[in-house]
JSON list of C-alpha atoms in Angstrom, two decimals:
[
{"chain": "A", "resi": 1, "resn": "UNK", "atom": "CA", "xyz": [2.15, 15.90, -8.89]},
{"chain": "A", "resi": 2, "resn": "UNK", "atom": "CA", "xyz": [1.03, 11.66, -9.65]},
{"chain": "A", "resi": 3, "resn": "UNK", "atom": "CA", "xyz": [3.07, 9.64, -7.51]},
{"chain": "A", "resi": 4, "resn": "UNK", "atom": "CA", "xyz": [3.61, 6.14, -8.91]},
{"chain": "A", "resi": 5, "resn": "UNK", "atom": "CA", "xyz": [4.81, 3.91, -6.46]},
{"chain": "A", "resi": 6, "resn": "UNK", "atom": "CA", "xyz": [6.68, 0.03, -7.94]},
{"chain": "A", "resi": 7, "resn": "UNK", "atom": "CA", "xyz": [7.15, -2.89, -5.45]},
{"chain": "A", "resi": 8, "resn": "UNK", "atom": "CA", "xyz": [8.45, -5.53, -6.14]},
{"chain": "A", "resi": 9, "resn": "UNK", "atom": "CA", "xyz": [7.42, -8.63, -4.24]},
{"chain": "A", "resi": 10, "resn": "UNK", "atom": "CA", "xyz": [8.81, -12.33, -3.90]},
{"chain": "A", "resi": 11, "resn": "UNK", "atom": "CA", "xyz": [8.89, -14.79, -1.21]},
{"chain": "A", "resi": 12, "resn": "UNK", "atom": "CA", "xyz": [12.78, -15.39, -0.65]},
{"chain": "A", "resi": 13, "resn": "UNK", "atom": "CA", "xyz": [11.89, -19.10, 0.66]},
{"chain": "A", "resi": 14, "resn": "UNK", "atom": "CA", "xyz": [9.45, -20.24, -1.92]},
{"chain": "A", "resi": 15, "resn": "UNK", "atom": "CA", "xyz": [9.94, -21.08, -5.66]},
{"chain": "A", "resi": 16, "resn": "UNK", "atom": "CA", "xyz": [9.29, -18.27, -7.57]},
{"chain": "A", "resi": 17, "resn": "UNK", "atom": "CA", "xyz": [5.28, -18.26, -9.19]},
{"chain": "A", "resi": 18, "resn": "UNK", "atom": "CA", "xyz": [2.48, -16.28, -10.21]},
{"chain": "A", "resi": 19, "resn": "UNK", "atom": "CA", "xyz": [1.05, -15.94, -7.07]},
{"chain": "A", "resi": 20, "resn": "UNK", "atom": "CA", "xyz": [3.84, -15.37, -4.78]},
{"chain": "A", "resi": 21, "resn": "UNK", "atom": "CA", "xyz": [5.67, -13.26, -6.84]},
{"chain": "A", "resi": 22, "resn": "UNK", "atom": "CA", "xyz": [4.51, -9.92, -8.39]},
{"chain": "A", "resi": 23, "resn": "UNK", "atom": "CA", "xyz": [5.30, -6.24, -9.25]},
{"chain": "A", "resi": 24, "resn": "UNK", "atom": "CA", "xyz": [2.57, -4.06, -7.95]},
{"chain": "A", "resi": 25, "resn": "UNK", "atom": "CA", "xyz": [1.82, 0.15, -8.31]},
{"chain": "A", "resi": 26, "resn": "UNK", "atom": "CA", "xyz": [-0.23, 2.54, -6.39]},
{"chain": "A", "resi": 27, "resn": "UNK", "atom": "CA", "xyz": [-0.90, 5.69, -7.88]},
{"chain": "A", "resi": 28, "resn": "UNK", "atom": "CA", "xyz": [-1.41, 9.14, -5.21]},
{"chain": "A", "resi": 29, "resn": "UNK", "atom": "CA", "xyz": [-1.24, 12.76, -5.73]},
{"chain": "A", "resi": 30, "resn": "UNK", "atom": "CA", "xyz": [0.61, 14.95, -3.75]},
{"chain": "A", "resi": 31, "resn": "UNK", "atom": "CA", "xyz": [2.23, 17.97, -3.96]},
{"chain": "A", "resi": 32, "resn": "UNK", "atom": "CA", "xyz": [5.88, 16.10, -1.45]},
{"chain": "A", "resi": 33, "resn": "UNK", "atom": "CA", "xyz": [8.23, 14.10, -3.67]},
{"chain": "A", "resi": 34, "resn": "UNK", "atom": "CA", "xyz": [10.05, 11.65, -2.33]},
{"chain": "A", "resi": 35, "resn": "UNK", "atom": "CA", "xyz": [13.21, 11.55, -2.47]},
{"chain": "A", "resi": 36, "resn": "UNK", "atom": "CA", "xyz": [16.05, 8.58, -2.08]},
{"chain": "A", "resi": 37, "resn": "UNK", "atom": "CA", "xyz": [16.47, 7.30, 1.72]},
{"chain": "A", "resi": 38, "resn": "UNK", "atom": "CA", "xyz": [13.07, 8.21, 2.52]},
{"chain": "A", "resi": 39, "resn": "UNK", "atom": "CA", "xyz": [11.27, 5.57, 4.33]},
{"chain": "A", "resi": 40, "resn": "UNK", "atom": "CA", "xyz": [7.32, 4.97, 2.75]},
{"chain": "A", "resi": 41, "resn": "UNK", "atom": "CA", "xyz": [4.24, 3.76, 4.85]},
{"chain": "A", "resi": 42, "resn": "UNK", "atom": "CA", "xyz": [0.97, 2.34, 3.27]},
{"chain": "A", "resi": 43, "resn": "UNK", "atom": "CA", "xyz": [-2.19, 1.21, 4.83]},
{"chain": "A", "resi": 44, "resn": "UNK", "atom": "CA", "xyz": [-1.23, -1.85, 2.81]},
{"chain": "A", "resi": 45, "resn": "UNK", "atom": "CA", "xyz": [2.07, -2.93, 4.11]},
{"chain": "A", "resi": 46, "resn": "UNK", "atom": "CA", "xyz": [2.54, -5.52, 6.74]},
{"chain": "A", "resi": 47, "resn": "UNK", "atom": "CA", "xyz": [4.71, -5.94, 8.91]},
{"chain": "A", "resi": 48, "resn": "UNK", "atom": "CA", "xyz": [4.46, -9.80, 9.05]},
{"chain": "A", "resi": 49, "resn": "UNK", "atom": "CA", "xyz": [5.78, -9.77, 5.84]},
{"chain": "A", "resi": 50, "resn": "UNK", "atom": "CA", "xyz": [8.62, -6.97, 5.82]},
{"chain": "A", "resi": 51, "resn": "UNK", "atom": "CA", "xyz": [9.52, -3.69, 8.01]},
{"chain": "A", "resi": 52, "resn": "UNK", "atom": "CA", "xyz": [9.09, -0.86, 5.28]},
{"chain": "A", "resi": 53, "resn": "UNK", "atom": "CA", "xyz": [9.96, 0.78, 2.14]},
{"chain": "A", "resi": 54, "resn": "UNK", "atom": "CA", "xyz": [12.75, 2.70, 1.10]},
{"chain": "A", "resi": 55, "resn": "UNK", "atom": "CA", "xyz": [12.71, 4.75, -1.89]},
{"chain": "A", "resi": 56, "resn": "UNK", "atom": "CA", "xyz": [15.63, 3.42, -4.12]},
{"chain": "A", "resi": 57, "resn": "UNK", "atom": "CA", "xyz": [14.91, 5.68, -7.14]},
{"chain": "A", "resi": 58, "resn": "UNK", "atom": "CA", "xyz": [12.90, 8.23, -8.11]},
{"chain": "A", "resi": 59, "resn": "UNK", "atom": "CA", "xyz": [11.97, 8.98, -11.58]},
{"chain": "A", "resi": 60, "resn": "UNK", "atom": "CA", "xyz": [10.52, 12.60, -12.68]},
{"chain": "A", "resi": 61, "resn": "UNK", "atom": "CA", "xyz": [8.72, 13.43, -15.78]},
{"chain": "A", "resi": 62, "resn": "UNK", "atom": "CA", "xyz": [7.93, 17.18, -15.65]},
{"chain": "A", "resi": 63, "resn": "UNK", "atom": "CA", "xyz": [6.10, 16.93, -18.71]},
{"chain": "A", "resi": 64, "resn": "UNK", "atom": "CA", "xyz": [3.37, 14.39, -17.16]},
{"chain": "A", "resi": 65, "resn": "UNK", "atom": "CA", "xyz": [3.49, 15.92, -13.76]},
{"chain": "A", "resi": 66, "resn": "UNK", "atom": "CA", "xyz": [4.12, 12.09, -12.42]},
{"chain": "A", "resi": 67, "resn": "UNK", "atom": "CA", "xyz": [7.00, 10.91, -10.36]},
{"chain": "A", "resi": 68, "resn": "UNK", "atom": "CA", "xyz": [8.22, 7.27, -11.02]},
{"chain": "A", "resi": 69, "resn": "UNK", "atom": "CA", "xyz": [9.14, 5.87, -7.33]},
{"chain": "A", "resi": 70, "resn": "UNK", "atom": "CA", "xyz": [10.76, 2.61, -6.95]},
{"chain": "A", "resi": 71, "resn": "UNK", "atom": "CA", "xyz": [10.56, 0.98, -3.38]},
{"chain": "A", "resi": 72, "resn": "UNK", "atom": "CA", "xyz": [12.94, -1.40, -1.57]},
{"chain": "A", "resi": 73, "resn": "UNK", "atom": "CA", "xyz": [12.25, -3.89, 1.48]},
{"chain": "A", "resi": 74, "resn": "UNK", "atom": "CA", "xyz": [14.57, -2.80, 4.07]},
{"chain": "A", "resi": 75, "resn": "UNK", "atom": "CA", "xyz": [14.58, -6.51, 5.26]},
{"chain": "A", "resi": 76, "resn": "UNK", "atom": "CA", "xyz": [13.83, -9.19, 2.71]},
{"chain": "A", "resi": 77, "resn": "UNK", "atom": "CA", "xyz": [13.77, -12.49, 4.60]},
{"chain": "A", "resi": 78, "resn": "UNK", "atom": "CA", "xyz": [11.62, -10.93, 7.29]},
{"chain": "A", "resi": 79, "resn": "UNK", "atom": "CA", "xyz": [8.31, -13.66, 6.15]},
{"chain": "A", "resi": 80, "resn": "UNK", "atom": "CA", "xyz": [5.96, -14.37, 8.90]},
{"chain": "A", "resi": 81, "resn": "UNK", "atom": "CA", "xyz": [2.66, -14.43, 6.41]},
{"chain": "A", "resi": 82, "resn": "UNK", "atom": "CA", "xyz": [2.98, -16.59, 2.84]},
{"chain": "A", "resi": 83, "resn": "UNK", "atom": "CA", "xyz": [3.65, -13.65, 0.29]},
{"chain": "A", "resi": 84, "resn": "UNK", "atom": "CA", "xyz": [0.41, -14.66, -1.99]},
{"chain": "A", "resi": 85, "resn": "UNK", "atom": "CA", "xyz": [-1.71, -13.72, 1.33]},
{"chain": "A", "resi": 86, "resn": "UNK", "atom": "CA", "xyz": [0.55, -10.04, 1.29]},
{"chain": "A", "resi": 87, "resn": "UNK", "atom": "CA", "xyz": [-0.02, -9.59, -2.09]},
{"chain": "A", "resi": 88, "resn": "UNK", "atom": "CA", "xyz": [-3.73, -10.45, -2.16]},
{"chain": "A", "resi": 89, "resn": "UNK", "atom": "CA", "xyz": [-3.79, -7.85, 0.91]},
{"chain": "A", "resi": 90, "resn": "UNK", "atom": "CA", "xyz": [-1.83, -5.06, -1.13]},
{"chain": "A", "resi": 91, "resn": "UNK", "atom": "CA", "xyz": [-4.80, -5.62, -3.90]},
{"chain": "A", "resi": 92, "resn": "UNK", "atom": "CA", "xyz": [-7.19, -5.42, -1.57]},
{"chain": "A", "resi": 93, "resn": "UNK", "atom": "CA", "xyz": [-5.82, -1.45, -0.13]},
{"chain": "A", "resi": 94, "resn": "UNK", "atom": "CA", "xyz": [-5.43, 0.01, -3.51]},
{"chain": "A", "resi": 95, "resn": "UNK", "atom": "CA", "xyz": [-2.23, -1.48, -4.95]},
{"chain": "A", "resi": 96, "resn": "UNK", "atom": "CA", "xyz": [-2.33, -2.97, -8.86]},
{"chain": "A", "resi": 97, "resn": "UNK", "atom": "CA", "xyz": [-0.07, -5.65, -10.04]},
{"chain": "A", "resi": 98, "resn": "UNK", "atom": "CA", "xyz": [1.35, -4.66, -13.04]},
{"chain": "A", "resi": 99, "resn": "UNK", "atom": "CA", "xyz": [1.89, -6.68, -16.06]},
{"chain": "A", "resi": 100, "resn": "UNK", "atom": "CA", "xyz": [4.76, -8.69, -16.84]}
]
């Protein structure tokens, strides 16, 4: 099954703009379906910006063999690195910016 994880990244300290506010998605192939409350790990995640992401919502599409997973940060005010740098790091590890 295709697992599509979606995360919204923004700065809680800076005025939102295109460089520090993005919605990103990464696709995995897996037989394990996440459920609300699971904690997701990924090489692009950085503890200087957050302390983990929790599965907030799961939408299944059996006809497309696809699972959409909305992720929510466990803590939103941990920013020890700029949001722009964190977004760039996510993109380098396979996360794609969704068109707004």
